[in-house]
Amino acid sequence: LFRDTGSSGEIITPRRVLEKQLGYADMYLDYATLFPPIPGSLGTKGGCFNVIRTHLFKFIHRYLEENPDIRSSLGDNGVQTIKEARDMIFEIRKRYNHLSDDELALRTSSKDQSSWYRRHRKPGRDTRAVQSSSKPVSITRQLTVEERKEEAKQRIQKLREARLNKSEVDV
């Protein structure tokens, strides 16, 4: 999916990525129809369609970024059934089918950085910010595992201290 060539060596074009992503979404909806998510699996608000919604966001993220009306509909509970989700996939397909391969290649959805998966957004660059003073500073190198562990330990310690300070104020 994220490579320039497929398993048989063919070039993966933006059109092929579109077909694959929408195909994955359609296939997922087929499975969700046969094996619906367990009610309450994501809490009592939103019901089990939230499970389907989160997966759809990941499958078609790159196309939702270019179609904010469809993204809002999916995110703001405008799409609440599998049938409505299928209609949404059909609408995305309809919006892109008229584009030539060259036009499709120029769209932001065809860029590698349009992935929902953070590791694929900006290769060789960690997008997290470090607080060195009052302004965040971007890191241009990948943090090592040990540096990330240390960063997490520091955040946990700060949260513990904040919780302790809050409980002392409440007493």
Coordinates of C-alpha atoms in Angstrom, one line a residue:
L1 CA 0.0 0.0 0.0
F2 CA 2.8 2.5 0.8
R3 CA 5.3 1.2 -1.8
D4 CA 5.8 2.5 -5.3
T5 CA 5.5 -1.0 -6.8
G6 CA 3.1 -3.8 -6.0
S7 CA 3.9 -7.4 -5.3
S8 CA 4.0 -8.3 -9.0
G9 CA 6.3 -5.3 -9.7
E10 CA 3.7 -3.1 -11.4
I11 CA 3.8 0.7 -10.6
I12 CA 1.3 1.8 -8.1
T13 CA -0.4 4.9 -9.5
P14 CA -2.5 7.3 -7.6
R15 CA -5.5 5.8 -9.4
R16 CA -4.5 2.3 -8.1
V17 CA -4.1 3.7 -4.6
L18 CA -7.6 5.2 -4.8
E19 CA -9.1 1.9 -6.0
K20 CA -7.2 0.0 -3.2
Q21 CA -8.2 2.4 -0.4
L22 CA -11.8 2.5 -1.4
G23 CA -11.8 -1.2 -2.0
Y24 CA -10.5 -1.8 1.5
A25 CA -13.2 0.4 2.9
D26 CA -15.9 -1.5 0.9
M27 CA -14.5 -4.8 2.1
Y28 CA -14.4 -3.6 5.7
L29 CA -18.0 -2.6 5.4
D30 CA -18.8 -6.1 4.1
Y31 CA -17.1 -7.6 7.1
A32 CA -18.8 -5.2 9.5
T33 CA -22.1 -6.3 8.1
L34 CA -21.3 -10.0 8.6
F35 CA -19.5 -9.5 12.0
P36 CA -20.8 -6.2 13.5
P37 CA -18.8 -4.6 16.3
I38 CA -19.9 -5.5 19.8
P39 CA -22.3 -2.9 21.2
G40 CA -20.7 -0.8 23.8
S41 CA -17.2 -1.7 22.7
L42 CA -16.2 2.0 22.6
G43 CA -18.4 3.1 25.5
T44 CA -22.0 4.1 25.7
K45 CA -21.9 7.2 23.5
G46 CA -22.0 6.8 19.8
G47 CA -22.6 3.0 19.9
C48 CA -20.7 0.4 18.0
F49 CA -20.7 2.4 14.7
N50 CA -17.9 4.4 16.3
V51 CA -15.7 1.3 15.7
I52 CA -16.6 1.4 12.0
R53 CA -16.2 5.1 11.8
T54 CA -12.6 5.0 13.2
H55 CA -11.6 2.4 10.7
L56 CA -13.2 4.3 7.8
F57 CA -11.2 7.4 8.8
K58 CA -8.0 5.4 8.5
F59 CA -8.9 3.7 5.2
I60 CA -9.9 6.9 3.4
H61 CA -8.0 9.6 5.4
R62 CA -6.2 11.0 2.3
Y63 CA -9.5 11.6 0.5
L64 CA -11.3 13.0 3.5
E65 CA -8.6 15.7 3.8
E66 CA -9.5 16.9 0.3
N67 CA -13.3 16.6 0.9
P68 CA -14.0 18.4 4.2
D69 CA -17.8 18.1 3.7
I70 CA -17.6 14.3 3.6
R71 CA -15.1 14.3 6.5
S72 CA -17.4 16.5 8.6
S73 CA -20.3 14.3 7.8
L74 CA -18.4 11.2 9.0
G75 CA -17.0 12.9 12.0
D76 CA -20.1 14.7 13.1
N77 CA -22.3 11.6 13.2
G78 CA -23.9 12.5 9.8
V79 CA -23.0 9.0 8.8
Q80 CA -24.5 6.5 11.3
T81 CA -25.2 3.3 9.3
I82 CA -23.3 1.0 7.1
K83 CA -25.6 2.0 4.2
E84 CA -24.8 5.7 4.7
A85 CA -21.1 4.7 4.9
R86 CA -21.4 2.9 1.5
D87 CA -23.1 6.0 0.1
M88 CA -20.2 8.1 1.3
I89 CA -17.6 5.8 -0.3
F90 CA -19.7 5.9 -3.5
E91 CA -19.6 9.7 -3.3
I92 CA -15.8 9.8 -2.9
R93 CA -15.5 7.4 -5.9
K94 CA -17.8 9.7 -8.0
R95 CA -15.7 12.8 -7.1
Y96 CA -12.4 11.2 -8.2
N97 CA -13.6 9.1 -11.2
H98 CA -13.8 12.1 -13.6
L99 CA -10.1 13.1 -12.9
S100 CA -7.4 12.0 -15.4
D101 CA -4.4 10.1 -14.0
D102 CA -2.3 13.3 -14.3
E103 CA -4.9 15.4 -12.4
L104 CA -5.2 12.8 -9.7
A105 CA -1.4 12.7 -9.4
L106 CA -1.4 16.4 -8.6
R107 CA -3.9 16.1 -5.7
T108 CA -2.6 16.2 -2.2
S109 CA -4.3 12.8 -1.6
S110 CA -1.6 11.3 -3.9
K111 CA 1.3 12.5 -1.8
D112 CA 3.1 10.2 0.6
Q113 CA 2.5 12.7 3.4
S114 CA -1.3 12.3 3.2
S115 CA -1.3 9.1 5.3
W116 CA -3.1 9.0 8.6
Y117 CA -0.2 6.9 9.9
R118 CA 2.3 9.3 11.5
R119 CA 5.4 7.5 10.5
H120 CA 4.5 7.9 6.9
R121 CA 3.8 11.6 7.0
K122 CA 7.3 13.2 7.0
P123 CA 10.1 10.7 6.5
G124 CA 13.2 11.5 8.5
R125 CA 11.5 14.1 10.7
D126 CA 10.0 13.8 14.1
T127 CA 7.0 16.1 14.2
R128 CA 6.9 16.3 18.0
A129 CA 8.0 19.5 19.6
V130 CA 10.3 20.0 22.6
Q131 CA 9.7 22.7 25.1
S132 CA 13.2 24.3 25.6
S133 CA 11.9 27.7 26.5
S134 CA 8.5 29.3 25.9
K135 CA 8.4 28.2 22.3
P136 CA 8.3 24.7 20.9
V137 CA 11.2 23.7 18.8
S138 CA 10.9 21.1 16.0
I139 CA 13.3 18.2 16.2
T140 CA 15.0 17.4 12.9
R141 CA 16.3 14.0 13.9
Q142 CA 14.6 10.8 15.1
L143 CA 14.6 10.3 18.9
T144 CA 16.1 7.1 20.1
V145 CA 14.1 4.6 22.0
E146 CA 15.9 5.6 25.2
E147 CA 15.2 9.3 24.6
R148 CA 11.5 8.6 24.1
K149 CA 11.5 6.5 27.3
E150 CA 13.1 9.3 29.2
E151 CA 10.7 11.8 27.7
A152 CA 7.7 9.6 28.8
K153 CA 9.1 9.2 32.3
Q154 CA 9.4 12.9 32.7
R155 CA 5.8 13.5 31.5
I156 CA 4.6 10.8 34.0
Q157 CA 6.6 12.5 36.8
K158 CA 5.1 15.9 36.0
L159 CA 1.6 14.4 36.0
R160 CA 2.2 12.7 39.3
E161 CA 3.4 16.0 40.8
A162 CA 0.5 17.9 39.4
R163 CA -2.0 15.3 40.8
L164 CA -0.2 15.5 44.2
N165 CA -0.3 19.3 44.2
K166 CA -4.0 19.3 43.3
S167 CA -4.8 16.9 46.1
E168 CA -2.9 19.0 48.6
V169 CA -4.8 22.1 47.5
D170 CA -8.1 20.2 47.9
V171 CA -7.3 19.2 51.5

